[in-house]
Tab-separated table of C-alpha atoms in Angstrom:
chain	number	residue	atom	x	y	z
A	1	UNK	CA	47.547	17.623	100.663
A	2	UNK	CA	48.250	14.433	102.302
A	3	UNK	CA	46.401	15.075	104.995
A	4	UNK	CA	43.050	15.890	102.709
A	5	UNK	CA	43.700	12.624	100.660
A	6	UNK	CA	44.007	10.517	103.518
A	7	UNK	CA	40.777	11.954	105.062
A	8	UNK	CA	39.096	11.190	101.546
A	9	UNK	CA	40.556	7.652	101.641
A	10	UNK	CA	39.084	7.211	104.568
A	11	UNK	CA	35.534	8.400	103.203
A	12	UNK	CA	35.689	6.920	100.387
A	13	UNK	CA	36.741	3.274	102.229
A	14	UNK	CA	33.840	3.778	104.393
A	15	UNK	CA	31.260	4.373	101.726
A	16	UNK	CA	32.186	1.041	99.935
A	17	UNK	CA	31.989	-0.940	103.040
A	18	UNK	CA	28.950	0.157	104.536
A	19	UNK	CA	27.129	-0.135	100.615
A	20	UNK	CA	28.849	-3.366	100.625
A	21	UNK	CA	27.095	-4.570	104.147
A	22	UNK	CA	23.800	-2.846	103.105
A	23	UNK	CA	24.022	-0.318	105.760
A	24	UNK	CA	24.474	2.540	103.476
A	25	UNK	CA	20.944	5.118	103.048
A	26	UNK	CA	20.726	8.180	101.425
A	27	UNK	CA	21.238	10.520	104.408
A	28	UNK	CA	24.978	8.127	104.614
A	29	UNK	CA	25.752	8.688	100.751
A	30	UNK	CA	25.352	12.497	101.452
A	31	UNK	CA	26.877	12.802	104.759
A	32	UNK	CA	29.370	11.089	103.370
A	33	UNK	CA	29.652	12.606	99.965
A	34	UNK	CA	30.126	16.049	101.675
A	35	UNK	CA	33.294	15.049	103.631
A	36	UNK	CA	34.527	14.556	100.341
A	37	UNK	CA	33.784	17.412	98.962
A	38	UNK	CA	35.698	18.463	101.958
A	39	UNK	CA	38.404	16.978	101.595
A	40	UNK	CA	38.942	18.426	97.950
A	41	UNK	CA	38.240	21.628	99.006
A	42	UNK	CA	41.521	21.469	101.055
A	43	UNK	CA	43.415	19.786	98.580
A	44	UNK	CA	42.748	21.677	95.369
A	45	UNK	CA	44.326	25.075	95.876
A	46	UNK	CA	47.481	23.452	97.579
A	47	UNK	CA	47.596	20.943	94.196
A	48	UNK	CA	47.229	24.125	92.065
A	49	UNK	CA	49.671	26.158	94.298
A	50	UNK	CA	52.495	23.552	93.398
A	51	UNK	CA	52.525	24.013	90.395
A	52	UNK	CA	54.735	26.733	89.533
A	53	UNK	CA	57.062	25.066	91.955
A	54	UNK	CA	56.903	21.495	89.835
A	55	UNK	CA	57.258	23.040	86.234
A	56	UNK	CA	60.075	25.360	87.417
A	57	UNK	CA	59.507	27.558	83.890
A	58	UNK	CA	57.004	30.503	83.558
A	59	UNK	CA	56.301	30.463	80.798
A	60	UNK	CA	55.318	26.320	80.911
A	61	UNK	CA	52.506	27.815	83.901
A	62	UNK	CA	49.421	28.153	80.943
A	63	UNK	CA	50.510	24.610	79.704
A	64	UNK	CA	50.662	23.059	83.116
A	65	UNK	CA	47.391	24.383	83.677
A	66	UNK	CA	45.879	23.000	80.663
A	67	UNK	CA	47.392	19.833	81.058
A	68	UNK	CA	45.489	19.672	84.856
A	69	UNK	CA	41.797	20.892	82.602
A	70	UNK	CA	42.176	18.218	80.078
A	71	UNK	CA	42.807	15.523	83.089
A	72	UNK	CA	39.458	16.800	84.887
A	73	UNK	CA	37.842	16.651	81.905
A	74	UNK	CA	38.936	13.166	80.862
A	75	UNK	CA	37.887	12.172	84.197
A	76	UNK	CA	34.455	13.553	84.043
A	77	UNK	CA	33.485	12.105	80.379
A	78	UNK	CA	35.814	8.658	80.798
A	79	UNK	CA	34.672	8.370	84.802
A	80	UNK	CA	30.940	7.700	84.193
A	81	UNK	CA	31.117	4.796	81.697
A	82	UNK	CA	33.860	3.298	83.475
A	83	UNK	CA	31.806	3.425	86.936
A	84	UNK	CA	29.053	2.074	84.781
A	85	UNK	CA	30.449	-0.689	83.533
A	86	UNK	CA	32.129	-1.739	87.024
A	87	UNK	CA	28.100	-2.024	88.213
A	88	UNK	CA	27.437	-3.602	85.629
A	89	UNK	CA	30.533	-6.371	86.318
A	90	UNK	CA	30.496	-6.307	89.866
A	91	UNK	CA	27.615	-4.201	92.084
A	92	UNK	CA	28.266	-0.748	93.116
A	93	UNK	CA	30.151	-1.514	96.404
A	94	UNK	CA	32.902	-2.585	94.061
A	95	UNK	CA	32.546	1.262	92.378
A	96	UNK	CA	32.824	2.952	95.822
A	97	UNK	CA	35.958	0.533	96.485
A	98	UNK	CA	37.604	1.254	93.357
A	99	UNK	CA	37.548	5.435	93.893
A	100	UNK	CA	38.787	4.328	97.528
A	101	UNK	CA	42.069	2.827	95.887
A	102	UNK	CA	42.773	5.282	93.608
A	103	UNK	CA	43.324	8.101	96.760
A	104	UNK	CA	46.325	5.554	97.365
A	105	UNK	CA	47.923	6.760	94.031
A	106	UNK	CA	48.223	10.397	94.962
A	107	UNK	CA	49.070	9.403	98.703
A	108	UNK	CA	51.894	7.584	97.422
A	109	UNK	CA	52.626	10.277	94.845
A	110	UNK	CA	52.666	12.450	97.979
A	111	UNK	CA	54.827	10.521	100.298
A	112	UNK	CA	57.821	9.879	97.526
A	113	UNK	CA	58.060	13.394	96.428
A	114	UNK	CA	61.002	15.133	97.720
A	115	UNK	CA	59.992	18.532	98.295
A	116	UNK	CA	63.367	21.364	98.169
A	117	UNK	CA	63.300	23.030	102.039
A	118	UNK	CA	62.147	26.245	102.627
A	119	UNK	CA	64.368	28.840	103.794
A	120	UNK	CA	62.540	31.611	106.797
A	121	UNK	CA	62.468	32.224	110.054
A	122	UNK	CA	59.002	32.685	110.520
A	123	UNK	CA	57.046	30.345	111.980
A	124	UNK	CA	54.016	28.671	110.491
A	125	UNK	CA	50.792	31.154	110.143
A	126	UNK	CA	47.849	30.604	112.838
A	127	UNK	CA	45.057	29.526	110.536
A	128	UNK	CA	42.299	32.284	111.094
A	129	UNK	CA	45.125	35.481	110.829
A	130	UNK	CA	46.366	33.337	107.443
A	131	UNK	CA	42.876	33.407	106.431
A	132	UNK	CA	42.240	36.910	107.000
A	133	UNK	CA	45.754	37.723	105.020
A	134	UNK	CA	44.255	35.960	102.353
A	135	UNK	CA	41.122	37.873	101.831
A	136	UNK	CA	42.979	41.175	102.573
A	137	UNK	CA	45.361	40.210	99.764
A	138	UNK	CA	42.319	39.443	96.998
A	139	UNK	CA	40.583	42.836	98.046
A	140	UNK	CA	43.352	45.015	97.525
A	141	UNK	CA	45.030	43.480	94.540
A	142	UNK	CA	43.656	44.958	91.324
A	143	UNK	CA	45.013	42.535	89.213
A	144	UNK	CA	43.762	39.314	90.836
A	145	UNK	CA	40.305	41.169	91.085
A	146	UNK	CA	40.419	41.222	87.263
A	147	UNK	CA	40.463	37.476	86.875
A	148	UNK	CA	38.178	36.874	88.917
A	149	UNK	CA	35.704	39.142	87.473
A	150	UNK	CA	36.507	37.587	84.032
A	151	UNK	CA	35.636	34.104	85.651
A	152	UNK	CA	32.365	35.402	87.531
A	153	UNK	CA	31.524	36.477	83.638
A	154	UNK	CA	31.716	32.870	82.348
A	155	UNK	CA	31.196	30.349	84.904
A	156	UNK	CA	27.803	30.998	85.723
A	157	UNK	CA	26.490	30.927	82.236
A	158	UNK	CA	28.736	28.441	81.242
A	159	UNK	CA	26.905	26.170	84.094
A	160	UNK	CA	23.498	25.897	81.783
A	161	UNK	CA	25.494	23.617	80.024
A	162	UNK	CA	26.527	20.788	82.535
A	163	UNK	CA	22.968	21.200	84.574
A	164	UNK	CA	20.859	21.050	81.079
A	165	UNK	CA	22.606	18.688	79.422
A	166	UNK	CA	21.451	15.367	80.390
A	167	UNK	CA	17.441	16.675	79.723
A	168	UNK	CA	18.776	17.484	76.685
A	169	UNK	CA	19.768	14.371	76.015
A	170	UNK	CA	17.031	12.931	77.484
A	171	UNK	CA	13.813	14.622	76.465
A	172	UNK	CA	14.802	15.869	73.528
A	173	UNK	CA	17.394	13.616	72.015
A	174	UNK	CA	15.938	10.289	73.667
A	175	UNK	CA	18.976	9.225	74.353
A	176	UNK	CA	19.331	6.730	77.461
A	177	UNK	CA	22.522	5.956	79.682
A	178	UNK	CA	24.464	4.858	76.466
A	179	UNK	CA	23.999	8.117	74.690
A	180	UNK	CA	24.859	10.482	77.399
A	181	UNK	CA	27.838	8.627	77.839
A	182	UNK	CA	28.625	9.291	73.865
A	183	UNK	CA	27.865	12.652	74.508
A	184	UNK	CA	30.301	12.911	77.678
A	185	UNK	CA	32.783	11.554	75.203
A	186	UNK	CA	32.649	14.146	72.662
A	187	UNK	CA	33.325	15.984	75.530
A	188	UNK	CA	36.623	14.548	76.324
A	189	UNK	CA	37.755	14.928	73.071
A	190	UNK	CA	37.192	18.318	73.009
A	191	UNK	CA	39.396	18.716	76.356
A	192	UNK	CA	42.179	17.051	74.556
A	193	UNK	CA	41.954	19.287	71.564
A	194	UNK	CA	41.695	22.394	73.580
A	195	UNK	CA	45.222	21.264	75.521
A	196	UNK	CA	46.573	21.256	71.474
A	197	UNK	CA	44.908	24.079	70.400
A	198	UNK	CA	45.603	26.479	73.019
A	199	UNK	CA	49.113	27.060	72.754
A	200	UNK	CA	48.712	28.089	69.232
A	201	UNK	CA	45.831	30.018	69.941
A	202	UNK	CA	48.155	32.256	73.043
A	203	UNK	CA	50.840	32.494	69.759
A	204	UNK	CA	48.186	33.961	67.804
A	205	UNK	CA	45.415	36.138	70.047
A	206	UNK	CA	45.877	38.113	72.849
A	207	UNK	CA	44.609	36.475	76.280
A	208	UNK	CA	41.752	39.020	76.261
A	209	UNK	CA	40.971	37.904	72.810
A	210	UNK	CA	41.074	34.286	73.314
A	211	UNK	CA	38.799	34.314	76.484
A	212	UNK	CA	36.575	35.880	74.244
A	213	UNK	CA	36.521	33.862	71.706
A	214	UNK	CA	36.021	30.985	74.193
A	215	UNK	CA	33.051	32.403	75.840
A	216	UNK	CA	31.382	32.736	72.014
A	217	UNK	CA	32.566	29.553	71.169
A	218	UNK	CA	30.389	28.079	74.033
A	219	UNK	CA	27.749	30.238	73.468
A	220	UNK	CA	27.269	28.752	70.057
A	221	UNK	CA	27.379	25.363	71.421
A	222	UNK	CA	24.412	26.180	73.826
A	223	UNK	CA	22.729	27.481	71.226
A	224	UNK	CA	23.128	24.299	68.849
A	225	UNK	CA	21.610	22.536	71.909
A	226	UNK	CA	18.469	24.611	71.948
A	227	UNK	CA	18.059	24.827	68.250
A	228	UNK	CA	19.600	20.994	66.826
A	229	UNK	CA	17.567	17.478	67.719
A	230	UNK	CA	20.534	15.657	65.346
A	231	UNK	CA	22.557	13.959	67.910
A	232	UNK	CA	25.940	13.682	66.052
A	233	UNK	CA	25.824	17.898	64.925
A	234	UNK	CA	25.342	17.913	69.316
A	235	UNK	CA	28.218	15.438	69.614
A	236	UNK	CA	30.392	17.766	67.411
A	237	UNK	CA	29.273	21.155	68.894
A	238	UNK	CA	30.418	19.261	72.067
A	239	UNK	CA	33.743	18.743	71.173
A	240	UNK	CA	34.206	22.498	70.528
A	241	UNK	CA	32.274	23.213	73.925
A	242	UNK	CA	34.946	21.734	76.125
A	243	UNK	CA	37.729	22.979	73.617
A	244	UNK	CA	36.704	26.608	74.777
A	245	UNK	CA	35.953	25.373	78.430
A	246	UNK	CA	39.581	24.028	78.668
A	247	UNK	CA	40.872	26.966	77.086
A	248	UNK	CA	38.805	29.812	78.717
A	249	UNK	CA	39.884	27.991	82.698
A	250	UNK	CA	43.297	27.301	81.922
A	251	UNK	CA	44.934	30.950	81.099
A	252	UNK	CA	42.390	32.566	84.072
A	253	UNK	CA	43.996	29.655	86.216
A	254	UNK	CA	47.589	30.482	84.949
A	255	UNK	CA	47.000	34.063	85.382
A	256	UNK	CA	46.017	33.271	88.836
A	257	UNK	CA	48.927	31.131	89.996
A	258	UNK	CA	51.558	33.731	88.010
A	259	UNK	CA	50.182	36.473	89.590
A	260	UNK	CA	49.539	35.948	93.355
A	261	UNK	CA	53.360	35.692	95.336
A	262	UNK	CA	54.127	32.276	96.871
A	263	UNK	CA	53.620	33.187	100.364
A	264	UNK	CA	49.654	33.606	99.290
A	265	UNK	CA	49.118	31.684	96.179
A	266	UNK	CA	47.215	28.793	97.872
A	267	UNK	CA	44.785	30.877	99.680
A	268	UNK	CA	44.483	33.159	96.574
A	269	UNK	CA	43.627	29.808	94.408
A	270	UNK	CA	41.085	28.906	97.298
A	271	UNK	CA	39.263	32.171	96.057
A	272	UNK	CA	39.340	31.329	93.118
A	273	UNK	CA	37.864	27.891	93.583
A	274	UNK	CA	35.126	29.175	95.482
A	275	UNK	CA	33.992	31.624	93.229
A	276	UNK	CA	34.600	29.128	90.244
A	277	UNK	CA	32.534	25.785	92.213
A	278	UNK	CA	30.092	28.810	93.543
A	279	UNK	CA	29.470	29.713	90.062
A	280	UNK	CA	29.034	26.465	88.619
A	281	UNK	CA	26.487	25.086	91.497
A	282	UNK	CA	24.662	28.531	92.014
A	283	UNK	CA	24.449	28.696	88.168
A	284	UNK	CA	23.341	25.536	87.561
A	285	UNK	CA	20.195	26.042	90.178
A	286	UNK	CA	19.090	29.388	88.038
A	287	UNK	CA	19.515	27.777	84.682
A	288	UNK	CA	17.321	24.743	86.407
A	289	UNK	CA	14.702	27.489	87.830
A	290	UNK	CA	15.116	29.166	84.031
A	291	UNK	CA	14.246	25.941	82.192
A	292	UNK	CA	10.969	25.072	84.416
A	293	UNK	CA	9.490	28.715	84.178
A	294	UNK	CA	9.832	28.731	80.122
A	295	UNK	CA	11.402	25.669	78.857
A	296	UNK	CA	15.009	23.764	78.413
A	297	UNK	CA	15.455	25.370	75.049
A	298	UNK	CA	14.333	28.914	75.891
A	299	UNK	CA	16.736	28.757	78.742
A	300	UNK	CA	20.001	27.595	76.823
A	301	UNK	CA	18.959	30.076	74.434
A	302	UNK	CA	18.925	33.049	77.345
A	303	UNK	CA	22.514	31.605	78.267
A	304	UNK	CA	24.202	31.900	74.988
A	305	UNK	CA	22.832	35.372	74.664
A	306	UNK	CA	24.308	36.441	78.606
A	307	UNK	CA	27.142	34.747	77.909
A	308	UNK	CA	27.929	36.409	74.490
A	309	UNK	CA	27.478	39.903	76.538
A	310	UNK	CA	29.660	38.727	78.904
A	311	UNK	CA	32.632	37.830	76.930
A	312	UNK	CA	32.612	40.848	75.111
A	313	UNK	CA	32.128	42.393	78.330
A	314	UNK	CA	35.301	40.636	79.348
A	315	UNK	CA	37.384	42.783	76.830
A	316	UNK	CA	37.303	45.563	78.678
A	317	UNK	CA	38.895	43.949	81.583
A	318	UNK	CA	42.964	44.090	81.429
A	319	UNK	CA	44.581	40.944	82.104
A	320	UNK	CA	47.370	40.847	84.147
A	321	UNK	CA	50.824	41.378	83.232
A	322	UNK	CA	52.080	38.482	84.248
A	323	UNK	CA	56.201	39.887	83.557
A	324	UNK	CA	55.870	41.566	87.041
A	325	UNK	CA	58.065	40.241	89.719
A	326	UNK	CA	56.228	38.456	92.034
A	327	UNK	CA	59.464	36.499	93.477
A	328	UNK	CA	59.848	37.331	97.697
A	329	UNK	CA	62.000	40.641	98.547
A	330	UNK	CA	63.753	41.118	101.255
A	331	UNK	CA	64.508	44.671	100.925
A	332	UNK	CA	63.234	45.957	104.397
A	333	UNK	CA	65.716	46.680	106.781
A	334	UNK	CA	65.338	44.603	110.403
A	335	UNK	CA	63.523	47.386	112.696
A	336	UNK	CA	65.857	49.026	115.290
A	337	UNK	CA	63.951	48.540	118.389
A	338	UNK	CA	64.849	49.239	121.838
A	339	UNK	CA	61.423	47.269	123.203
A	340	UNK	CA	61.534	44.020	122.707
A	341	UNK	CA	57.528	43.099	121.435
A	342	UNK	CA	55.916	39.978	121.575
A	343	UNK	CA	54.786	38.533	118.652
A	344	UNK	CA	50.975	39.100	119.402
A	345	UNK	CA	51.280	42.556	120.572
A	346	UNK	CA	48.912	45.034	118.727
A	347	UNK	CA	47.547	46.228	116.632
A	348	UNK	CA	51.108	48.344	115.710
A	349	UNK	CA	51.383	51.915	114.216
A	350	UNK	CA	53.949	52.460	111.631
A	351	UNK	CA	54.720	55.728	110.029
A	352	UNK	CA	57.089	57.116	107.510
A	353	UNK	CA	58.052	60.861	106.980
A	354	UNK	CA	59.249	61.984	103.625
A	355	UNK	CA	60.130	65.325	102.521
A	356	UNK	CA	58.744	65.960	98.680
A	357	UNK	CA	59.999	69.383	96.739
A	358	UNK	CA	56.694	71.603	95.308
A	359	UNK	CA	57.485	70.243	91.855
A	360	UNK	CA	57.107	66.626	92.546
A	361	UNK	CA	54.248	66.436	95.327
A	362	UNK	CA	52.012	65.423	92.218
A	363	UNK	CA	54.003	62.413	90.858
A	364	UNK	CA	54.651	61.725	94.635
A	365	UNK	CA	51.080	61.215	95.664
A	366	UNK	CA	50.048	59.184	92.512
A	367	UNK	CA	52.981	56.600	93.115
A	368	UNK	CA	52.511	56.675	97.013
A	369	UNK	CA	49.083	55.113	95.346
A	370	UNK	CA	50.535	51.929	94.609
A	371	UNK	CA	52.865	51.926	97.952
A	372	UNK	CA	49.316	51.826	100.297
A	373	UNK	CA	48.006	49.012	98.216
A	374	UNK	CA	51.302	46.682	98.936
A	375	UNK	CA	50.892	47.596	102.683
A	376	UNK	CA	47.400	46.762	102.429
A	377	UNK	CA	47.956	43.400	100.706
A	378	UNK	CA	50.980	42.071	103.029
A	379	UNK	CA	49.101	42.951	106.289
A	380	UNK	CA	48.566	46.959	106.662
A	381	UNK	CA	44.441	46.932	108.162
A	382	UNK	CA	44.813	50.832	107.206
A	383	UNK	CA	46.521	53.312	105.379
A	384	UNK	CA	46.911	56.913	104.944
A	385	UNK	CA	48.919	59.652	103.631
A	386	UNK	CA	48.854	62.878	105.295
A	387	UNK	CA	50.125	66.627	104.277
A	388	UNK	CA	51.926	69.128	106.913
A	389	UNK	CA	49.379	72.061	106.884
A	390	UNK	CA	52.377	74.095	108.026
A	391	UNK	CA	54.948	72.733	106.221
A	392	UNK	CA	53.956	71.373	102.449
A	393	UNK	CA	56.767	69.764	101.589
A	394	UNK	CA	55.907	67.269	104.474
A	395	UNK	CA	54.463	63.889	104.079
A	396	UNK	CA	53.188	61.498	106.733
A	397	UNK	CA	52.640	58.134	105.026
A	398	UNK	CA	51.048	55.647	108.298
A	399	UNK	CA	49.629	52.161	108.428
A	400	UNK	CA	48.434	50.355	111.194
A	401	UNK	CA	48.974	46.113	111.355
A	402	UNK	CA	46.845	44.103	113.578
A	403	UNK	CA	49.672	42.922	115.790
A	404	UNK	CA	53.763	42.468	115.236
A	405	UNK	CA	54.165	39.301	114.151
A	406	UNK	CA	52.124	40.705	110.566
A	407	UNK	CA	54.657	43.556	110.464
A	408	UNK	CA	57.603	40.640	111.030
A	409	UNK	CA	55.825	39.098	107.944
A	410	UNK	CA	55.950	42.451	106.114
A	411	UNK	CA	59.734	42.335	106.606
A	412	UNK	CA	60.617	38.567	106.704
A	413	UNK	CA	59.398	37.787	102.605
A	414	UNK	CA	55.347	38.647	101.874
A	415	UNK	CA	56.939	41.692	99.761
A	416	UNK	CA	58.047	40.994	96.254
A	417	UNK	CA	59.801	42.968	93.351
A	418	UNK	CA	56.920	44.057	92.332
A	419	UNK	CA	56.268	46.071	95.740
A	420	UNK	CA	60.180	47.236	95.807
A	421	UNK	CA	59.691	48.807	92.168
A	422	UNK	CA	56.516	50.559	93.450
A	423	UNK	CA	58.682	51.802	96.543
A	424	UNK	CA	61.861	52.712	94.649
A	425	UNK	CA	59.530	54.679	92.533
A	426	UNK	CA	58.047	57.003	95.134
A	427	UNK	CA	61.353	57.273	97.297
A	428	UNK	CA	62.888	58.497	94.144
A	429	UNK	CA	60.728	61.572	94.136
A	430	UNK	CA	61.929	62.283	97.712
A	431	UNK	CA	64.319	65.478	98.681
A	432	UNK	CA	67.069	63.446	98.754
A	433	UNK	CA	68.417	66.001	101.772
A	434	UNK	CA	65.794	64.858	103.909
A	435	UNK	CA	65.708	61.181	103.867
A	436	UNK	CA	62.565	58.889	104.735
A	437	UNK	CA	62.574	58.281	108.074
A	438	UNK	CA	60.176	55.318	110.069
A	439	UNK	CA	58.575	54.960	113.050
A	440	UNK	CA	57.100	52.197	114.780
A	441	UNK	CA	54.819	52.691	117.740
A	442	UNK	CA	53.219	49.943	119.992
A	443	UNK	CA	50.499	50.027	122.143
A	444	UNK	CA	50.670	51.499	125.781
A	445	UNK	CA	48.526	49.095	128.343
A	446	UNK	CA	47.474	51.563	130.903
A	447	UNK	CA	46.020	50.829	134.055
A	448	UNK	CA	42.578	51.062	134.418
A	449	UNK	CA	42.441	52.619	137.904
């Protein structure tokens, strides 16, 4: 995180000077504008993946997260008119020079917090094997699937809003730079209310219910804008359009950041992010595309409608249960190995034998269901379970781990509760006669002559 703001800083601080010198050209603003983006595409899921960690309380997570909506919200309808006024006052170097300082606010935010050490032996994760880990924990974890779906349901419709907002305003409101910025501020009020509302909402409606009734809520407010020219029923409609935006992003973020284990919650929240800015900007190019082949209203209009599907779509999709233990378990034993791997050796073979009575093998195989998807999403590339043609009762359960050091990780914290439950659960259906026994296997270099 410091690292990102630091490299923003330094973007930032070289956008004001060049403006300031009269060096600065369009290709420079983009250039330039795209390191920042950069930079807070390495610093958002880290900011978001700390927060668990700062409010300490789980059930504090959904208002954490609403708190952080309502401050992105307040800076996009507050930011404008400020950075308007500051070129009115002093020339728009002095803009680019004030969004350089504030980086120094979070840097020294950064450098005075006293983060609690981390106990583990394992080193640091190489960055293209952590990024892999990442996307093999996403795929293979049902739950966090389910949020995201729910976001790839709102986002993009939601997007007609922010990209058709200022023609609304403009062509059919005739408002000028003074009336978008009203309009920005109805907006801010409604993120505000939504961070009051919300809690009371969660007391009231199910999650599933509320997401709902957030996507609706917005789809009303698009349809105000395509059907209203009175700009104070907009300004209101507005206020309840980022009420449901703040509300809708701030339990799937919470869901996210309770659901996902430590070890991967940053690069799950860097999904997240990338399907949630992917939505907005891809969205925001169809609903442009949309509103020159029929027209700005007939495309809002189209919105509302996909979005109103969508929601209700939504209510078919389980949330997660966020009660699950997701806190790191240590429960597997330290291998007993007479070769002495190397950390990059690979890929490894692991396989466990269990002995299952007649009577069970059908409770067996439908728990052994939710033992392949933990190995999957701490590291397993494959898994199988096999059955002894020749002896029934005998179960081969192998997985295969692209080198040792991701089977070290396996064992030294990426399981949770959550996966011991799921393992208890099938081990318990075991002939407790024959215990579970493992094997690991490494690779054998031969010569090639």
């Amino acid at each position: 995180m410091f690292t990102a703001q630091l490299v923003m800083l330094m973007a930032a601080a070289l956008l004001a000077t060049l403006t300031a010198l009269g060096q600065m050209n369009s290709y420079g603003v983009l250039v330039l504008t795209f390191v920042l983006g950069c930079g807070t595409a390495l610093m958002n899921p880290a900011w978001q993946a700390i927060q668990p960690e700062l409010v300490g309380k789980r059930d504090l997570i959904p208002a954490a997260a609403a708190l952080g909506g309502v401050n992105m919200n307040m800076a996009r309808a507050i930011g404008p008119a400020l950075g308007g006024l500051v070129v009115a006052l002093a020339g728009t170097a002095a803009v680019f020079a004030v969004n350089a300082a504030s980086f120094l606010v979070t840097l020294a935010a950064l450098a005075t917090w006293r983060r609690s050490a981390r106990a583990g032996t394992m080193p640091a994760e190489r960055m293209m094997p952590a990024v892999r880990a990442g996307y093999r924990y996403v795929r293979h974890a049902p739950r966090i699937r389910n949020v995201l779906g729910k976001l790839l349901l709102y986002v993009p419709c939601a997007a007609a809003l922010w990209a058709l907002l200022p023609v609304v305003a403009r062509q059919r409101l005739g408002m000028g730079v003074g009336g978008y910025g009203l309009l920005l501020g109805a907006v801010g009020v409604g993120a505000v209310l939504g961070a009051v509302v919300l809690p009371r909402a969660r007391r009231t409606w199910s999650s599933n219910a509320t997401l709902a009734g957030g996507g609706v809520l917005l789809a009303l407010t698009l349809f105000v804008l395509a059907a209203v020219r009175i700009p104070w029923i907009i300004g209101v409609a507005l206020v309840f359009s980022d009420l449901a935006w703040v509300g809708v992003l701030s339990i799937l973020n919470a869901q996210m950041q309770v659901t996902a284990p430590e070890w991967v919650r940053a690069r799950a929240l860097a999904v997240y992010l990338t399907i949630f800015q992917g939505g907005l900007a891809i969205g925001a190019a169809v609903w442009g595309r949309v509103a020159d082949a029929i027209s700005v209203q007939g495309a809002l209009l189209v919105a509302a409608v996909v979005l109103v599907i969508g929601s209700l779509a939504g209510l078919f999709i389980s949330v997660p249960d966020t009660s699950l233990d997701r806190s790191p378990s240590m429960h597997w034993p330290t291998p007993a190995m007479v070769l002495d791997p190397a950390a990059s050796t690979g890929p490894v073979l692991v396989t466990v034998e269990y002995r299952v009575p007649a009577d069970r093998a059908d409770a067996f195989t439908d728990a052994m269901g939710a033992v392949g998807r933990s190995r999957l999403r701490t590291g397993a590339l494959h898994w199988d379970l096999f059955q002894d043609g020749s002896q029934p009762d005998r179960y081969l359960e192998l997985f295969t781990l692209a080198s040792w050091e991701e089977h070290e990780r396996q064992h030294g914290g990426r399981l949770t509760g959550y996966d011991r439950v799921a393992e208890e659960k099938a081990r318990s259906l075991v002939d407790p006669a024959h215990p579970f026994t493992v094997s690991h296997y490494l690779p054998v270099h031969r010569d090639s002559g």
